[in-house]
mmCIF file with all atom_site columns, C-alpha atoms in Angstrom:
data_model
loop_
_atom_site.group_PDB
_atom_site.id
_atom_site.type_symbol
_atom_site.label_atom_id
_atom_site.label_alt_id
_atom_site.label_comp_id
_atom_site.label_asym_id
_atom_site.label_entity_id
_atom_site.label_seq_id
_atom_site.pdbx_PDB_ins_code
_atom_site.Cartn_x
_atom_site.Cartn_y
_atom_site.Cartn_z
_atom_site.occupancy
_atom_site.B_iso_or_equiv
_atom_site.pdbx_formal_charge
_atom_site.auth_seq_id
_atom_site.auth_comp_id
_atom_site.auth_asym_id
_atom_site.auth_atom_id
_atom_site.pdbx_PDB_model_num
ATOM 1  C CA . UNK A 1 1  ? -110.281 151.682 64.131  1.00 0.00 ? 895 UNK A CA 1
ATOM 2  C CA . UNK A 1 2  ? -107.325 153.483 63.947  1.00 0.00 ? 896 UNK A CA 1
ATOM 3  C CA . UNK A 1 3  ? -104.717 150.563 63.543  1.00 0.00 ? 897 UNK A CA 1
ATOM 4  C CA . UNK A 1 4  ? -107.100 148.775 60.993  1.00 0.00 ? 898 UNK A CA 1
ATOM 5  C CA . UNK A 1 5  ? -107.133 151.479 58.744  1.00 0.00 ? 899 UNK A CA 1
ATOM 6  C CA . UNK A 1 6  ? -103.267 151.887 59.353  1.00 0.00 ? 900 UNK A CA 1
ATOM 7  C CA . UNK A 1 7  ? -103.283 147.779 58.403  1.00 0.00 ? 901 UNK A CA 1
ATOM 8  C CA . UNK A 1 8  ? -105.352 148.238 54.949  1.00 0.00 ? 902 UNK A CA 1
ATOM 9  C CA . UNK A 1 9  ? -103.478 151.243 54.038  1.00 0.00 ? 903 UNK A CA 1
ATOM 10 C CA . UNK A 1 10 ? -100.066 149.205 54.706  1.00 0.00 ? 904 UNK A CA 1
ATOM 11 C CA . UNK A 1 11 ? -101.285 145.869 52.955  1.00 0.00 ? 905 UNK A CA 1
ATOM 12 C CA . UNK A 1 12 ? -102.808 147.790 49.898  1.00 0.00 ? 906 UNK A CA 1
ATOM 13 C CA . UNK A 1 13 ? -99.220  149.797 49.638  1.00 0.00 ? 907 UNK A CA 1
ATOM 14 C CA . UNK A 1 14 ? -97.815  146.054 49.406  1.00 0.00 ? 908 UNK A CA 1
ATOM 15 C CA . UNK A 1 15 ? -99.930  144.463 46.478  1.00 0.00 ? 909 UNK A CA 1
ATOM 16 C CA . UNK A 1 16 ? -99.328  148.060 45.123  1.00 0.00 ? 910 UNK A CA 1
ATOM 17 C CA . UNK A 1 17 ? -95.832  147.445 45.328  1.00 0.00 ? 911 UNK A CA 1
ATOM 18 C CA . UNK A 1 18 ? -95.946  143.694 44.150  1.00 0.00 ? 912 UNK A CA 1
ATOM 19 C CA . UNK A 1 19 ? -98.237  144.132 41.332  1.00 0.00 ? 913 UNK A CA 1
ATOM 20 C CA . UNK A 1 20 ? -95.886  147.015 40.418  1.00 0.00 ? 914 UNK A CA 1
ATOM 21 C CA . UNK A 1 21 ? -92.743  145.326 40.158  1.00 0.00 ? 915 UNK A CA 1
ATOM 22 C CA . UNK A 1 22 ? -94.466  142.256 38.153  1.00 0.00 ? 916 UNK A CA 1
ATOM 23 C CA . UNK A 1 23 ? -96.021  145.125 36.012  1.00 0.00 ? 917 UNK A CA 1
ATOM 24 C CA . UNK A 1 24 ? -92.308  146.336 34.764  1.00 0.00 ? 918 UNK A CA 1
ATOM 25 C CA . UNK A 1 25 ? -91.400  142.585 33.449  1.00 0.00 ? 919 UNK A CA 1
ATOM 26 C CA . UNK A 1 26 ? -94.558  142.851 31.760  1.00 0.00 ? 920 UNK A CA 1
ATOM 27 C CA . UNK A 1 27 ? -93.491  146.239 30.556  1.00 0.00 ? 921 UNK A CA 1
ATOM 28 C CA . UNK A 1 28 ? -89.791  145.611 29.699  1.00 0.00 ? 922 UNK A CA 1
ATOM 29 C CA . UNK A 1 29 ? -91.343  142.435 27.763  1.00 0.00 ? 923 UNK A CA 1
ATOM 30 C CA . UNK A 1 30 ? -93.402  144.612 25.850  1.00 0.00 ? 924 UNK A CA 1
ATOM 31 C CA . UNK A 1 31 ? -90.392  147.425 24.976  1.00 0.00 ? 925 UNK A CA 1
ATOM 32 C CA . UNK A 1 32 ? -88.093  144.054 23.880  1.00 0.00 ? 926 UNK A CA 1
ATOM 33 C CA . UNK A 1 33 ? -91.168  143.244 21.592  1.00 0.00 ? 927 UNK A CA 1
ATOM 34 C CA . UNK A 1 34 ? -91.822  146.919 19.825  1.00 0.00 ? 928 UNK A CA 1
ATOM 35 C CA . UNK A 1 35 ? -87.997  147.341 19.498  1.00 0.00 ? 929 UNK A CA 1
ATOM 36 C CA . UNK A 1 36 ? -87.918  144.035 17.662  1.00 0.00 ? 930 UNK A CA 1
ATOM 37 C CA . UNK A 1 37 ? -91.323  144.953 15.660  1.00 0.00 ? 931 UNK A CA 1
ATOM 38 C CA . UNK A 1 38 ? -89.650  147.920 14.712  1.00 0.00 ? 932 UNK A CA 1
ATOM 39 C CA . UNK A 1 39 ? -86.047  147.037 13.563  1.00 0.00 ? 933 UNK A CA 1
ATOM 40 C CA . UNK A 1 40 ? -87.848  144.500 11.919  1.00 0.00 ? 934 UNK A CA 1
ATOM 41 C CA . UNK A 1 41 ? -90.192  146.790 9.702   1.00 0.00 ? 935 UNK A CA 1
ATOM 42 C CA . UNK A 1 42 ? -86.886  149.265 8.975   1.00 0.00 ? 936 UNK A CA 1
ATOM 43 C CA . UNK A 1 43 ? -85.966  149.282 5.302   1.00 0.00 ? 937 UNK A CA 1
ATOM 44 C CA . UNK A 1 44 ? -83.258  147.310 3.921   1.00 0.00 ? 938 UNK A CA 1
ATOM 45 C CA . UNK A 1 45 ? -83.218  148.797 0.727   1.00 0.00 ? 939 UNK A CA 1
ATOM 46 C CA . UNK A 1 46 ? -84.537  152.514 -0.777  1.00 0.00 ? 940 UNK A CA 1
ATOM 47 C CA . UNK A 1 47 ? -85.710  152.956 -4.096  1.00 0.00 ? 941 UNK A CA 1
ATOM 48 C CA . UNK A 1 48 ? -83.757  155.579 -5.917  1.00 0.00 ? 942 UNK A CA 1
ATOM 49 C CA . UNK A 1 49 ? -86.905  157.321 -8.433  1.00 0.00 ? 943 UNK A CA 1
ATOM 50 C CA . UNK A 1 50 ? -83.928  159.787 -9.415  1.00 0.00 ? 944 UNK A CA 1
ATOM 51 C CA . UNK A 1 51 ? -81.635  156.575 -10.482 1.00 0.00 ? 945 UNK A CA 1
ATOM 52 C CA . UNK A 1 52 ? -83.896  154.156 -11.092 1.00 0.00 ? 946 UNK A CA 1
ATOM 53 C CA . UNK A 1 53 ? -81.826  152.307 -8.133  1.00 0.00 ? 947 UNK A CA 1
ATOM 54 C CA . UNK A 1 54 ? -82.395  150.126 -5.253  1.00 0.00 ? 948 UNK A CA 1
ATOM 55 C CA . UNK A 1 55 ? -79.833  151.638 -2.575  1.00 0.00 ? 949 UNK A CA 1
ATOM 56 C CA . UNK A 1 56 ? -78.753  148.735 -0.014  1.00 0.00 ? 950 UNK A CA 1
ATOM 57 C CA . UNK A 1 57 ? -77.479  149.169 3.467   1.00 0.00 ? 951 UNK A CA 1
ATOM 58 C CA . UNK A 1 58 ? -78.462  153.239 3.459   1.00 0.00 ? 952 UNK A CA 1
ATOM 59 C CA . UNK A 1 59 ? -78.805  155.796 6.205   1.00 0.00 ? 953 UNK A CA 1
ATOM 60 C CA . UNK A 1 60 ? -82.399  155.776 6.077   1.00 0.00 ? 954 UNK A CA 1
ATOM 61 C CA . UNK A 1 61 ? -81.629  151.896 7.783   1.00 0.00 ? 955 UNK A CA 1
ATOM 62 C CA . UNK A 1 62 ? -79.651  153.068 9.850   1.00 0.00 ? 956 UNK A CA 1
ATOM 63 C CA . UNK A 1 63 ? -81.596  156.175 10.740  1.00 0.00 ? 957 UNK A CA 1
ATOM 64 C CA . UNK A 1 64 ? -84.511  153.689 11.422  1.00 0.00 ? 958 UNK A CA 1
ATOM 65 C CA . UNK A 1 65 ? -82.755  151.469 13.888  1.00 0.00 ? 959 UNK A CA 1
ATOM 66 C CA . UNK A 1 66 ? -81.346  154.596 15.922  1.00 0.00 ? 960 UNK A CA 1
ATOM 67 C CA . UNK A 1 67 ? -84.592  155.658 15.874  1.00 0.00 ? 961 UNK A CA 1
ATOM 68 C CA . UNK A 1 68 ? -86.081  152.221 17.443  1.00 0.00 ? 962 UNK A CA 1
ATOM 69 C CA . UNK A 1 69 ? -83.223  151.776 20.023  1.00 0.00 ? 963 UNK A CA 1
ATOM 70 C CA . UNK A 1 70 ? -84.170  155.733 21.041  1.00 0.00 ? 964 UNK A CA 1
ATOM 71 C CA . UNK A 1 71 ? -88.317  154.823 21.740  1.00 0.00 ? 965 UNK A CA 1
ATOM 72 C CA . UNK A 1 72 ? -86.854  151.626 23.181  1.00 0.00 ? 966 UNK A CA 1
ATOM 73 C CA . UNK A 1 73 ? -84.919  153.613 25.977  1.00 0.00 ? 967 UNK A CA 1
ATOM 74 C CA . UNK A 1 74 ? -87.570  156.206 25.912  1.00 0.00 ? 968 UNK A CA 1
ATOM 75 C CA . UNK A 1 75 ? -90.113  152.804 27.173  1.00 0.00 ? 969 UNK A CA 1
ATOM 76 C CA . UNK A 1 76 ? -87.897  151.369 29.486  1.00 0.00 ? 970 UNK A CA 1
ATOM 77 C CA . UNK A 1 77 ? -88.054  154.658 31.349  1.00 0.00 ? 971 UNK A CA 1
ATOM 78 C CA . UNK A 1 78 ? -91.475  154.891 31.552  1.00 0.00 ? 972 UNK A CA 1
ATOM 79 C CA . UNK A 1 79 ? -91.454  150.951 33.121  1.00 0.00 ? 973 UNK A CA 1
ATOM 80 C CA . UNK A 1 80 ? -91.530  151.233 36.942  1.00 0.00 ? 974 UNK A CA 1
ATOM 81 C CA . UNK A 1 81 ? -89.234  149.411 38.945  1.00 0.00 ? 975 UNK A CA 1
#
């Protein structure tokens, strides 16, 4: 009874182990797609009320894409490998 339980506990470590490591592709997938969801929703432009101005290429672009690439890296952590 011993060694069967021993067996089980080793096989289910296994599909743990499997099912983990097909889990991160699924995972990393799913990072690629928010990082590309978000630099895709960053703004190109900024209205300037105090101008009356559209501002291209601005920090706040910028600011957005660090900020994607930074929960990007954050997810990837959190993927097991």
């Amino acid at each position: 009874m011993k060694n069967l339980t021993l067996t089980i506990f080793l096989c289910l470590l296994f599909l743990a182990g499997f099912t983990g490591r097909a889990w991160s592709m699924d995972c990393l997938d799913a990072c690629q797609s928010g990082l590309t969801a978000c630099e895709r929703d960053c703004p190109r432009s900024v209205y300037d009320s105090e101008s009356g101005k559209t501002l291209q290429r601005t920090d706040a672009e910028r600011l957005c894409q660090q900020a994607c690439s930074s929960g990007h890296a954050a997810c990837q952590r959190d993927c097991r490998f």
